[in-house]
Coordinates of N, CA and C and ligand atoms in Angstrom, one line a residue:
M1 N 10.9 -3.9 18.3 CA 10.0 -4.9 18.1 C 10.1 -6.2 18.5
K2 N 9.1 -6.6 19.4 CA 9.4 -8.1 20.1 C 9.1 -9.1 19.2
Q3 N 10.0 -10.3 19.4 CA 10.0 -11.5 18.5 C 8.7 -12.2 18.8
Q4 N 8.1 -12.2 20.1 CA 7.0 -12.9 20.1 C 5.9 -12.5 19.3
I5 N 5.7 -11.4 18.7 CA 4.6 -11.1 17.9 C 4.3 -11.9 16.7
K6 N 5.3 -12.7 16.6 CA 5.1 -13.8 15.3 C 4.2 -14.7 15.9
E7 N 4.4 -15.2 17.2 CA 3.5 -16.2 17.6 C 1.9 -15.5 17.9
Q8 N 2.0 -14.3 18.3 CA 0.6 -13.7 18.5 C 0.0 -13.7 17.0
I9 N 0.7 -13.4 16.0 CA 0.1 -13.1 14.8 C -0.6 -14.4 14.4
A10 N 0.2 -15.6 14.3 CA 0.0 -16.9 14.0 C -1.1 -17.2 14.8
E11 N -1.1 -16.9 16.1 CA -2.5 -17.3 17.0 C -3.9 -16.6 16.5
Y12 N -3.7 -15.4 16.1 CA -4.8 -14.6 15.5 C -5.4 -15.2 14.3
L13 N -4.3 -15.7 13.6 CA -4.7 -16.3 12.3 C -5.3 -17.8 12.2
G14 N -4.8 -18.3 13.7 CA -5.1 -19.9 13.8 C -4.3 -20.7 13.0
E15 N -3.2 -20.3 12.7 CA -2.2 -21.0 11.7 C -0.8 -20.9 12.1
P16 N -0.6 -21.9 13.1 CA 1.0 -21.9 13.9 C 2.1 -21.8 12.7
A17 N 1.9 -22.3 11.7 CA 3.0 -22.5 10.8 C 3.4 -21.1 10.3
V18 N 2.4 -20.0 10.3 CA 2.8 -18.7 9.6 C 3.8 -18.0 10.5
A19 N 4.2 -18.5 11.7 CA 5.0 -17.7 12.6 C 6.6 -18.0 12.0
D20 N 6.7 -19.2 11.2 CA 8.1 -19.6 10.6 C 8.6 -18.8 9.7
K21 N 7.4 -18.0 8.9 CA 7.5 -17.3 7.8 C 7.6 -15.7 8.1
I22 N 7.6 -15.5 9.3 CA 7.7 -14.1 9.8 C 9.0 -13.7 10.4
F23 N 9.6 -12.5 9.9 CA 11.0 -12.3 10.4 C 10.9 -10.7 10.7
V24 N 11.1 -10.7 12.1 CA 10.7 -9.3 12.8 C 12.3 -8.6 13.4
F25 N 12.5 -7.4 12.8 CA 13.5 -6.5 12.9 C 13.3 -5.4 14.0
E26 N 14.3 -5.0 14.7 CA 14.1 -3.8 15.2 C 14.3 -2.6 14.4
E27 N 15.3 -2.7 13.6 CA 15.7 -1.7 12.6 C 16.3 -2.3 11.2
L28 N 15.9 -1.9 10.1 CA 16.3 -2.2 8.9 C 16.5 -0.8 8.0
D29 N 17.3 -1.1 6.9 CA 17.3 0.0 6.0 C 15.8 0.3 5.4
S30 N 15.2 -1.1 5.1 CA 14.2 -1.0 4.4 C 13.6 -2.5 4.3
T31 N 12.1 -2.7 4.6 CA 11.8 -4.1 4.6 C 11.6 -4.8 3.5
N32 N 11.4 -3.7 2.2 CA 11.5 -4.3 0.8 C 13.0 -4.6 0.7
G33 N 14.1 -3.9 1.1 CA 15.2 -4.3 0.6 C 15.6 -5.5 1.3
E34 N 15.2 -5.9 2.6 CA 15.5 -7.2 3.0 C 14.7 -8.3 2.3
A35 N 13.5 -8.0 1.9 CA 12.7 -9.0 1.1 C 13.5 -9.3 0.0
K36 N 14.0 -8.1 -0.7 CA 14.9 -8.5 -2.1 C 16.1 -9.6 -1.8
R37 N 16.7 -9.1 -0.5 CA 17.9 -10.0 -0.4 C 17.4 -11.4 -0.2
R38 N 16.2 -11.6 0.5 CA 15.8 -13.0 0.9 C 15.3 -13.7 -0.3
I39 N 14.9 -12.9 -1.4 CA 14.3 -13.7 -2.8 C 15.4 -14.1 -3.3
R40 N 16.6 -13.3 -3.2 CA 17.7 -13.9 -3.9 C 18.2 -15.2 -3.3
D41 N 18.0 -15.3 -1.8 CA 18.4 -16.7 -1.1 C 17.2 -17.4 -1.3
G42 N 16.2 -17.3 -1.8 CA 15.2 -18.3 -2.2 C 14.0 -18.6 -1.4
A43 N 13.7 -17.2 -0.6 CA 12.5 -17.1 0.3 C 11.4 -17.8 -0.3
A44 N 10.4 -18.2 0.6 CA 9.3 -18.9 0.0 C 8.2 -17.7 -0.1
S45 N 7.4 -18.0 -0.9 CA 6.1 -17.2 -1.1 C 5.4 -17.2 0.3
G46 N 4.9 -15.8 0.9 CA 4.3 -15.8 2.1 C 5.2 -15.3 3.2
T47 N 6.6 -15.1 2.7 CA 7.4 -14.7 3.7 C 7.3 -13.2 4.0
V48 N 7.3 -12.9 5.4 CA 7.0 -11.4 5.8 C 7.9 -11.1 6.5
I49 N 8.4 -9.8 6.2 CA 9.5 -9.0 6.8 C 8.7 -7.9 7.6
L50 N 9.0 -7.6 8.9 CA 8.6 -6.4 9.7 C 9.6 -5.8 10.5
A51 N 9.6 -4.2 10.4 CA 10.6 -3.6 11.2 C 9.8 -2.5 11.9
N52 N 10.4 -2.4 13.3 CA 9.9 -1.4 14.0 C 10.4 0.2 13.5
H53 N 11.3 0.2 12.8 CA 12.2 1.4 12.3 C 12.7 1.0 11.0
Q54 N 12.6 2.1 9.9 CA 13.5 1.8 8.8 C 14.2 3.2 8.6
T55 N 15.6 2.9 8.3 CA 16.5 4.0 8.2 C 16.2 4.5 6.7
A56 N 16.0 3.9 5.9 CA 15.9 4.3 4.5 C 14.6 3.7 3.6
G57 N 13.6 3.9 4.5 CA 12.3 3.4 4.1 C 12.0 4.1 2.7
R58 N 11.4 3.2 1.7 CA 11.5 3.9 0.2 C 9.8 3.8 -0.3
G59 N 9.6 4.8 -0.9 CA 8.3 5.0 -1.6 C 8.5 4.9 -3.0
R60 N 7.1 5.4 -3.7 CA 7.4 5.1 -5.2 C 7.8 6.5 -6.0
M61 N 8.3 6.5 -6.9 CA 9.0 7.2 -7.7 C 10.2 7.9 -7.1
G62 N 11.0 7.0 -6.5 CA 12.1 7.4 -5.8 C 12.1 8.3 -4.5
R63 N 11.0 8.3 -3.9 CA 10.6 9.0 -2.8 C 11.2 8.3 -1.6
S64 N 11.2 8.9 -0.2 CA 11.3 8.2 0.8 C 10.1 8.0 1.6
F65 N 10.1 7.2 2.5 CA 8.9 6.9 3.2 C 9.4 7.0 4.7
Y66 N 9.0 8.2 5.4 CA 9.1 8.5 6.9 C 8.9 7.3 7.7
S67 N 10.0 6.6 8.4 CA 9.4 5.3 9.3 C 10.2 5.4 10.7
P68 N 9.7 6.3 11.3 CA 10.4 6.6 12.7 C 9.8 5.4 13.5
K69 N 10.5 5.3 14.7 CA 10.2 3.8 15.5 C 9.2 4.1 16.4
D70 N 8.5 2.8 16.8 CA 7.5 2.7 17.6 C 6.0 3.6 17.1
S71 N 6.1 3.8 16.1 CA 4.9 4.4 15.5 C 4.1 3.9 14.2
G72 N 4.6 3.1 13.4 CA 4.0 2.7 12.2 C 4.2 1.3 12.1
I73 N 3.6 0.8 11.2 CA 3.7 -0.9 10.5 C 4.6 -0.5 9.2
Y74 N 5.6 -1.0 9.5 CA 6.4 -1.5 8.1 C 6.4 -2.8 7.7
F75 N 5.9 -3.2 6.7 CA 5.6 -4.7 6.3 C 6.1 -4.9 4.8
S76 N 6.6 -5.9 4.8 CA 6.7 -6.4 3.3 C 6.5 -8.0 3.2
M77 N 5.7 -8.2 2.4 CA 5.4 -9.6 1.8 C 5.7 -10.2 0.5
I78 N 6.4 -11.2 0.7 CA 7.0 -11.9 -0.8 C 6.0 -12.7 -1.5
L79 N 5.5 -12.4 -2.6 CA 4.6 -13.6 -3.3 C 5.3 -14.1 -4.4
R80 N 4.9 -15.3 -4.7 CA 5.3 -15.9 -6.0 C 4.2 -16.3 -6.8
P81 N 3.5 -15.4 -7.3 CA 2.2 -15.5 -8.0 C 2.3 -16.3 -9.1
N82 N 1.3 -17.0 -9.4 CA 1.3 -17.8 -10.7 C 0.2 -17.1 -11.5
L83 N 0.5 -16.0 -12.0 CA -0.5 -15.1 -12.8 C 0.2 -14.7 -14.1
P84 N -0.7 -14.6 -14.9 CA 0.0 -14.1 -16.3 C 0.5 -12.6 -16.0
T85 N 1.7 -12.4 -17.0 CA 2.3 -11.1 -16.8 C 1.6 -9.9 -16.9
E86 N 0.4 -9.9 -17.6 CA -0.4 -8.7 -17.7 C -1.5 -8.4 -16.4
E87 N -1.3 -9.6 -15.7 CA -2.3 -9.5 -14.5 C -1.3 -9.0 -13.4
L88 N -0.2 -9.4 -13.4 CA 0.7 -9.1 -12.5 C 0.7 -7.5 -12.0
V89 N 0.6 -6.8 -13.1 CA 0.6 -5.4 -13.0 C -0.4 -4.9 -11.9
Q90 N -1.7 -5.6 -12.0 CA -2.6 -5.1 -11.1 C -2.5 -5.7 -10.0
I91 N -1.7 -6.3 -9.5 CA -1.5 -6.7 -8.1 C -1.3 -5.5 -7.2
T92 N -0.8 -4.3 -7.8 CA -0.7 -3.1 -6.8 C -2.0 -2.6 -6.5
T93 N -2.8 -2.5 -7.6 CA -4.2 -2.1 -7.3 C -5.0 -2.9 -6.4
A94 N -5.0 -4.1 -6.6 CA -5.7 -5.4 -5.8 C -5.0 -5.0 -4.3
A95 N -3.9 -4.9 -4.2 CA -3.3 -4.6 -2.8 C -3.7 -3.6 -2.1
S96 N -4.2 -2.4 -2.6 CA -4.8 -1.2 -2.0 C -6.1 -1.8 -1.3
V97 N -6.7 -2.5 -2.4 CA -8.2 -2.9 -1.7 C -8.0 -4.0 -0.5
A98 N -7.1 -4.7 -0.8 CA -6.6 -5.8 0.3 C -6.2 -4.9 1.6
V99 N -5.5 -4.0 1.9 CA -5.2 -3.4 3.0 C -6.4 -2.5 3.5
C100 N -7.2 -1.7 2.6 CA -8.5 -1.2 3.2 C -9.3 -2.2 3.7
R101 N -9.4 -3.4 3.2 CA -10.2 -4.3 3.9 C -9.7 -4.7 5.3
A102 N -8.1 -4.7 5.5 CA -7.8 -5.1 6.7 C -7.8 -4.1 7.8
V103 N -7.7 -2.7 7.3 CA -8.0 -1.6 8.2 C -9.3 -1.4 8.7
R104 N -10.5 -1.9 7.7 CA -11.9 -1.8 8.1 C -12.1 -2.9 9.2
T105 N -11.4 -4.1 9.1 CA -11.7 -5.2 10.0 C -11.2 -4.9 11.5
V106 N -10.1 -4.3 11.4 CA -9.3 -4.1 12.7 C -9.9 -3.0 13.4
C107 N -9.9 -1.8 12.6 CA -9.9 -0.3 13.1 C -11.5 0.1 12.9
G108 N -12.2 -0.6 12.0 CA -13.7 -0.1 11.6 C -13.5 1.2 10.9
A109 N -12.5 1.7 10.2 CA -12.3 2.7 9.4 C -12.2 2.6 8.0
E110 N -13.0 3.6 7.3 CA -12.9 3.0 5.5 C -12.2 4.2 5.2
L111 N -11.0 3.6 4.3 CA -10.2 4.2 3.8 C -10.4 4.7 2.4
S112 N -10.0 5.6 1.7 CA -10.1 6.0 0.4 C -8.8 6.1 -0.4
I113 N -8.9 5.6 -1.6 CA -7.7 5.2 -2.3 C -7.5 6.4 -3.4
K114 N -6.4 7.1 -3.4 CA -5.8 8.0 -4.4 C -5.1 7.2 -5.5
W115 N -5.5 7.1 -6.6 CA -4.8 6.4 -7.7 C -3.3 6.6 -7.7
V116 N -2.6 5.6 -7.7 CA -2.7 4.1 -7.8 C -2.9 3.5 -6.4
N117 N -2.1 3.7 -5.4 CA -2.3 3.1 -4.4 C -1.8 3.8 -3.0
D118 N -2.4 5.1 -2.8 CA -2.1 5.8 -1.7 C -3.4 5.8 -1.1
L119 N -3.3 5.5 0.4 CA -4.6 5.4 1.0 C -4.6 6.6 2.0
Y120 N -6.2 7.3 1.9 CA -6.2 8.5 2.7 C -7.4 8.2 3.6
Q121 N -7.3 9.0 4.7 CA -8.2 9.1 5.7 C -8.4 10.5 6.3
N122 N -9.8 11.1 6.2 CA -9.7 12.3 6.3 C -8.9 13.4 5.5
G123 N -8.7 13.0 4.3 CA -8.1 14.0 3.4 C -6.3 13.8 3.5
K124 N -6.0 13.1 4.3 CA -4.4 13.0 4.8 C -3.9 11.5 4.3
K125 N -2.9 11.4 3.7 CA -2.3 10.0 3.5 C -2.0 9.2 4.7
V126 N -2.4 8.2 4.9 CA -2.0 7.2 6.1 C -1.3 6.2 5.8
C127 N -1.3 5.6 4.5 CA -0.6 4.3 4.0 C -0.1 4.6 2.7
G128 N 1.1 4.0 2.4 CA 1.7 3.8 1.2 C 2.1 2.5 0.8
I129 N 1.8 2.0 -0.4 CA 2.1 0.7 -0.9 C 3.3 0.8 -2.1
L130 N 4.4 0.0 -1.8 CA 5.4 0.0 -2.9 C 5.6 -1.6 -3.3
A131 N 5.0 -1.8 -4.6 CA 5.0 -3.2 -5.1 C 6.4 -3.1 -6.0
E132 N 7.2 -4.2 -6.1 CA 8.4 -4.4 -6.7 C 8.6 -5.7 -7.1
A133 N 8.9 -5.9 -8.3 CA 9.1 -7.2 -8.9 C 10.6 -7.4 -9.0
V134 N 10.9 -8.8 -8.6 CA 12.4 -9.3 -8.7 C 12.3 -10.7 -9.2
G135 N 12.7 -10.7 -10.6 CA 12.2 -11.9 -11.4 C 10.8 -12.1 -11.3
S136 N 10.4 -13.6 -11.0 CA 8.9 -13.7 -11.1 C 8.3 -13.4 -9.7
A137 N 9.2 -13.1 -8.7 CA 8.7 -12.7 -7.3 C 8.1 -11.5 -7.2
V138 N 7.1 -11.2 -6.2 CA 6.6 -9.7 -6.2 C 6.7 -9.5 -4.6
I139 N 7.3 -8.2 -4.4 CA 7.3 -7.8 -3.0 C 6.3 -6.7 -2.7
L140 N 5.3 -6.9 -1.7 CA 4.4 -6.1 -1.6 C 4.7 -5.3 -0.2
G141 N 5.2 -4.1 -0.5 CA 5.7 -3.3 0.9 C 4.7 -2.2 1.4
I142 N 4.2 -2.4 2.4 CA 3.3 -1.5 2.9 C 3.9 -0.7 4.2
G143 N 3.5 0.5 4.2 CA 3.6 1.4 5.3 C 2.5 2.1 5.8
I144 N 2.1 2.0 7.3 CA 1.0 2.5 7.9 C 1.4 3.4 9.0
N145 N 0.9 4.6 8.6 CA 1.2 5.6 10.0 C 0.2 5.4 11.2
C146 N 0.6 4.7 12.0 CA -0.4 4.3 13.3 C -0.5 5.5 14.3
T147 N 0.7 6.0 14.6 CA 0.7 7.0 15.5 C 1.8 8.1 15.2
T148 N 2.2 8.0 13.9 CA 3.3 8.8 13.4 C 2.7 10.2 13.4
R149 N 3.8 11.2 13.9 CA 3.6 12.6 14.0 C 4.2 13.4 13.0
F150 N 3.5 14.2 12.3 CA 4.2 15.0 10.9 C 4.4 16.3 11.5
D151 N 5.7 17.0 10.8 CA 5.8 18.4 11.3 C 5.5 19.1 9.9
G152 N 5.5 20.5 10.2 CA 5.6 21.5 8.7 C 4.8 21.0 7.6
E153 N 5.3 21.0 6.4 CA 4.5 21.2 5.1 C 4.0 19.4 5.3
L154 N 4.7 18.5 5.9 CA 4.3 17.1 5.6 C 2.9 17.0 6.6
A155 N 2.8 17.6 7.4 CA 1.7 17.5 8.6 C 0.4 17.9 7.7
K156 N 0.4 18.7 6.5 CA -0.7 19.1 5.8 C -1.2 18.1 4.9
I157 N -0.2 17.0 4.7 CA -0.5 16.0 3.6 C -0.6 14.5 4.2
A158 N 0.1 14.4 5.3 CA 0.3 13.0 5.9 C -0.5 13.0 7.3
G159 N -1.1 11.8 7.3 CA -1.9 11.7 8.9 C -1.6 10.3 9.2
S160 N -2.2 10.1 10.4 CA -2.1 8.6 11.1 C -3.3 8.2 11.4
L161 N -3.4 6.9 11.5 CA -4.8 6.0 11.9 C -5.2 6.2 13.3
N162 N -4.2 6.8 14.1 CA -4.4 7.0 15.4 C -4.7 5.7 16.1
L163 N -3.9 4.5 15.9 CA -4.0 3.5 16.1 C -2.9 3.2 17.4
Q164 N -3.6 3.4 18.6 CA -2.6 3.4 19.6 C -2.3 1.9 20.2
S165 N -3.2 0.9 20.2 CA -3.1 -0.3 21.0 C -2.4 -1.1 20.3
E166 N -1.1 -1.8 21.1 CA -0.3 -2.8 20.4 C -0.9 -4.3 20.0
R167 N -1.8 -4.4 20.7 CA -2.8 -5.8 20.4 C -3.4 -5.4 19.1
K168 N -4.0 -4.1 18.9 CA -4.5 -3.8 17.6 C -3.6 -3.8 16.3
K169 N -2.5 -3.3 16.6 CA -1.5 -3.2 15.6 C -1.0 -4.8 15.3
I170 N -1.1 -5.7 16.2 CA -0.8 -7.2 15.9 C -2.0 -7.6 15.1
C171 N -3.2 -7.3 15.5 CA -4.4 -8.0 14.6 C -4.3 -7.1 13.3
L172 N -3.7 -5.9 13.1 CA -3.7 -5.5 11.9 C -2.8 -6.2 11.0
I173 N -1.4 -6.4 11.5 CA -0.6 -7.1 10.8 C -0.9 -8.4 10.3
A174 N -1.7 -9.2 11.2 CA -2.4 -10.2 11.0 C -3.5 -10.4 9.8
E175 N -3.9 -9.4 9.8 CA -5.1 -9.1 8.7 C -4.4 -8.8 7.6
L176 N -3.3 -8.1 7.4 CA -2.5 -7.7 6.2 C -2.0 -9.0 5.7
I177 N -1.4 -9.9 6.7 CA -1.1 -11.2 5.9 C -2.0 -12.2 5.6
R178 N -3.2 -12.1 6.0 CA -4.3 -12.7 5.4 C -4.9 -12.1 4.1
Q179 N -4.9 -11.0 4.1 CA -5.5 -10.1 2.8 C -4.4 -10.1 1.7
I180 N -3.1 -9.9 2.1 CA -2.2 -10.0 1.2 C -1.9 -11.3 0.5
G181 N -2.1 -12.3 1.6 CA -1.7 -13.7 1.1 C -2.8 -14.2 0.1
G182 N -3.9 -13.7 0.5 CA -5.2 -14.1 -0.4 C -5.3 -13.3 -1.6
L183 N -4.2 -12.5 -2.0 CA -4.5 -11.5 -3.3 C -4.5 -12.3 -4.5
E184 N -4.0 -13.6 -4.8 CA -3.8 -14.0 -5.8 C -5.4 -14.7 -6.2
D185 N -5.9 -15.2 -5.0 CA -7.2 -15.6 -5.4 C -8.3 -14.6 -5.6
A186 N -8.1 -13.4 -4.8 CA -9.0 -12.3 -5.1 C -8.8 -11.7 -6.4
M187 N -7.6 -12.1 -7.1 CA -7.5 -11.5 -8.5 C -8.1 -12.4 -9.4
I188 N -7.8 -13.7 -9.2 CA -8.6 -14.9 -9.9 C -10.1 -14.4 -10.1
N189 N -10.6 -14.3 -8.8 CA -12.3 -14.1 -9.0 C -12.5 -12.6 -9.2
Q190 N -11.6 -11.6 -9.3 CA -11.8 -10.3 -9.7 C -12.9 -9.7 -8.8
N191 N -12.9 -9.9 -7.7 CA -13.9 -9.3 -6.6 C -13.1 -8.1 -5.9
W192 N -12.2 -7.6 -6.3 CA -11.6 -6.3 -5.9 C -11.9 -5.0 -6.8
Q193 N -12.2 -5.2 -8.1 CA -12.2 -4.3 -8.8 C -13.4 -3.1 -8.6
E194 N -14.5 -3.6 -8.2 CA -15.7 -2.5 -7.9 C -15.3 -2.0 -6.7
E195 N -14.7 -2.6 -5.7 CA -14.5 -1.8 -4.4 C -13.2 -0.8 -4.6
Y196 N -12.4 -1.1 -5.5 CA -11.3 -0.2 -5.8 C -12.0 1.0 -6.2
R197 N -13.0 0.9 -7.2 CA -13.6 2.1 -7.9 C -14.4 2.9 -6.7
S198 N -15.1 2.0 -5.9 CA -16.0 2.8 -5.0 C -15.1 3.5 -4.0
R199 N -13.8 3.2 -3.8 CA -13.1 3.6 -2.7 C -12.3 4.9 -3.4
S200 N -12.3 5.0 -4.7 CA -11.5 6.0 -5.4 C -12.0 7.2 -5.0
M201 N -10.9 8.3 -4.6 CA -11.2 9.6 -4.3 C -11.1 10.5 -5.6
L202 N -10.8 9.9 -6.6 CA -10.6 10.9 -7.7 C -11.5 10.9 -8.8
I203 N -12.5 10.0 -8.9 CA -13.4 9.7 -9.8 C -14.3 10.9 -9.8
G204 N -14.7 11.6 -10.8 CA -15.3 12.9 -11.2 C -14.8 14.1 -10.5
K205 N -13.5 14.2 -10.1 CA -12.8 15.2 -9.8 C -11.8 15.9 -10.8
T206 N -11.5 17.1 -10.6 CA -10.6 17.7 -11.5 C -9.3 17.6 -11.0
V207 N -8.3 17.1 -11.9 CA -6.8 16.7 -11.4 C -6.0 17.4 -12.5
F208 N -4.8 17.5 -12.0 CA -3.8 17.7 -13.0 C -2.5 16.9 -12.8
I209 N -1.4 16.6 -14.0 CA -0.6 15.8 -13.8 C 0.7 16.9 -13.3
V210 N 1.3 16.4 -12.4 CA 2.4 17.4 -11.8 C 3.4 17.9 -12.7
A211 N 3.7 17.1 -13.6 CA 4.7 17.3 -14.8 C 4.1 18.3 -15.8
E212 N 2.8 18.3 -15.7 CA 2.0 19.3 -16.9 C 1.0 20.0 -16.1
P213 N 1.3 20.9 -15.2 CA 0.3 21.6 -14.4 C -0.6 22.6 -15.1
E214 N -0.4 22.9 -16.5 CA -1.4 23.9 -17.2 C -2.6 23.1 -17.6
T215 N -2.5 21.9 -17.7 CA -3.8 21.0 -18.3 C -4.6 20.5 -17.1
D216 N -5.9 20.9 -17.1 CA -6.9 20.1 -16.3 C -7.7 19.0 -16.9
Y217 N -7.9 18.0 -16.1 CA -8.5 16.8 -16.6 C -9.7 16.5 -15.7
T218 N -10.6 15.9 -16.1 CA -11.8 15.2 -15.4 C -11.3 13.8 -15.3
V219 N -11.5 13.2 -13.9 CA -11.1 11.7 -14.0 C -12.5 11.0 -14.3
L220 N -12.6 10.4 -15.5 CA -13.7 9.6 -15.9 C -14.1 8.4 -15.0
G221 N -12.9 7.7 -14.9 CA -13.0 6.2 -14.1 C -11.7 5.5 -14.2
I222 N -12.0 4.4 -13.7 CA -10.7 3.5 -13.7 C -11.0 2.2 -14.5
G223 N -10.1 2.0 -15.3 CA -10.6 0.9 -16.3 C -10.2 -0.3 -15.9
E224 N -10.4 -1.5 -16.7 CA -10.4 -3.0 -16.4 C -9.1 -3.2 -16.0
K225 N -8.0 -2.6 -16.6 CA -6.6 -2.9 -16.1 C -6.1 -2.0 -14.9
G226 N -7.1 -1.3 -14.2 CA -6.5 -0.5 -13.2 C -5.9 1.0 -13.8
E227 N -6.1 1.2 -15.3 CA -5.8 2.3 -15.7 C -6.7 3.6 -15.3
L228 N -6.1 4.9 -15.4 CA -7.0 6.1 -15.0 C -7.3 6.6 -16.3
C229 N -8.5 6.8 -16.6 CA -9.2 7.4 -17.7 C -9.6 8.7 -17.4
L230 N -9.0 9.8 -18.0 CA -9.1 11.2 -17.9 C -9.8 11.9 -19.3
A231 N -10.4 13.2 -19.1 CA -10.7 13.8 -20.4 C -10.1 15.3 -20.1
D232 N -9.6 16.0 -21.0 CA -9.2 17.3 -20.9 C -10.6 18.1 -21.1
Q233 N -10.2 19.5 -21.0 CA -11.5 20.4 -21.0 C -12.0 20.4 -22.2
E234 N -11.5 20.0 -23.5 CA -12.0 19.9 -24.8 C -12.5 18.5 -24.9
G235 N -12.6 17.6 -23.9 CA -13.2 16.3 -24.0 C -12.2 15.2 -24.8
R236 N -11.0 15.5 -25.0 CA -9.9 14.6 -25.8 C -9.7 13.8 -24.2
S237 N -9.6 12.3 -24.6 CA -9.3 11.2 -23.6 C -7.7 11.3 -23.4
R238 N -7.4 10.9 -22.3 CA -6.2 10.4 -22.0 C -6.1 9.2 -21.1
I239 N -5.4 8.2 -21.1 CA -5.2 7.2 -20.3 C -4.0 7.0 -19.7
L240 N -4.0 6.9 -18.2 CA -2.8 6.9 -17.8 C -2.5 5.3 -17.1
N241 N -1.6 4.6 -17.5 CA -1.4 3.2 -17.3 C -0.5 3.0 -16.1
S242 N 0.1 3.8 -15.7 CA 1.1 3.6 -14.6 C 1.3 4.7 -13.5
G243 N 1.5 4.0 -12.3 CA 1.5 5.1 -11.3 C 2.9 6.1 -11.4
E244 N 3.5 5.8 -12.3 CA 4.9 6.5 -12.6 C 4.6 8.2 -12.9
V245 N 3.5 8.6 -12.6 CA 3.0 9.9 -13.0 C 2.2 10.3 -11.7
S246 N 2.6 11.7 -11.3 CA 2.0 12.1 -10.1 C 0.9 12.9 -10.4
I247 N -0.3 12.7 -9.5 CA -1.8 13.3 -10.1 C -2.0 14.1 -8.8
R248 N -2.7 15.4 -8.9 CA -2.9 16.1 -7.8 C -4.4 16.5 -8.2
L249 N -5.2 16.8 -6.9 CA -6.8 17.3 -7.3 C -6.4 18.7 -7.4
R250 N -7.2 19.4 -8.4 CA -7.0 20.9 -8.7 C -7.5 21.7 -7.4
D251 N -8.3 21.0 -6.6 CA -8.6 21.8 -5.3 C -7.8 21.7 -4.2
G252 N -6.7 21.3 -4.4 CA -5.7 21.5 -3.1 C -5.0 20.2 -2.4
M253 N -5.6 19.1 -2.7 CA -4.8 17.9 -2.3 C -3.7 17.7 -2.7
K254 N -2.5 17.1 -2.0 CA -1.2 17.1 -2.7 C -1.1 15.8 -3.2
Ligands
BTN1 C1 4.7 5.4 -1.3 O1 3.8 6.0 -0.5 O2 5.1 5.8 -2.1 C2 4.9 3.9 -0.9 C3 5.5 3.9 0.6 C4 5.8 2.3 0.9 C5 6.4 2.3 2.2 C6 6.7 0.9 2.8 S1 7.1 0.6 4.4 C7 7.5 -1.1 4.2 C8 8.3 -1.1 2.8 N1 9.5 -0.9 2.8 C9 9.9 0.2 2.1 O3 11.1 0.6 2.1 N2 8.9 0.7 1.6 C10 7.6 0.2 1.9

């Protein structure tokens, strides 16, 4: 990954100083890992870590995130938000909307959100988001498959945006910085929740919890705090508060 992309991103945003907060690597274990190390060294809010390749890209629930070179955007941004703890939890949901907005601006594509924060296009996951808290700082780690090719079982569930142009990739990174950097304001103004719901691919569908595959639930909606509201076949309600459970659509999506 070329160092001059820092300046190209700053030029796109019309903010030369942004370049000083961007750190570009050819290879890292994980951009979130590097962000963690930098938080311990006092990195400022708005610091961005980019890598062309991750050797140990991490996903939610202890999964790995496939991060081959020259094919995806592997991005982490450090935020030090001034938000009450209960609102901090919602930063993950707000980040999903922020990434959808960035992709729409640059690629003209409308992504769907699978609760909590997996982004899909044409029924395949094209982007994952891993939010991690380190003290009062938050790392938003975003992995976007631009041209990544998947084999075997993975090819059934994962896809790519088919974003070939290097120029457009730089624009997308810049839009991510604009959108993720503006998250705190977006959360204060609450102008992301309706969009989150309208992009949700689960509302109204029949799903099951992977750990309890015998029970079907209908997804009623998404609550004020980003929780998933379900009803079982007898009409009993169940609320899922965190993404630490895996949900699948009964009709086949993984
Ligand atoms: C998921 O799908 O469960 C979340 C995947 C998040 C992947 C991104 S890539 C950049 C950042 N660094 C990581 O190690 N993970 C996130």
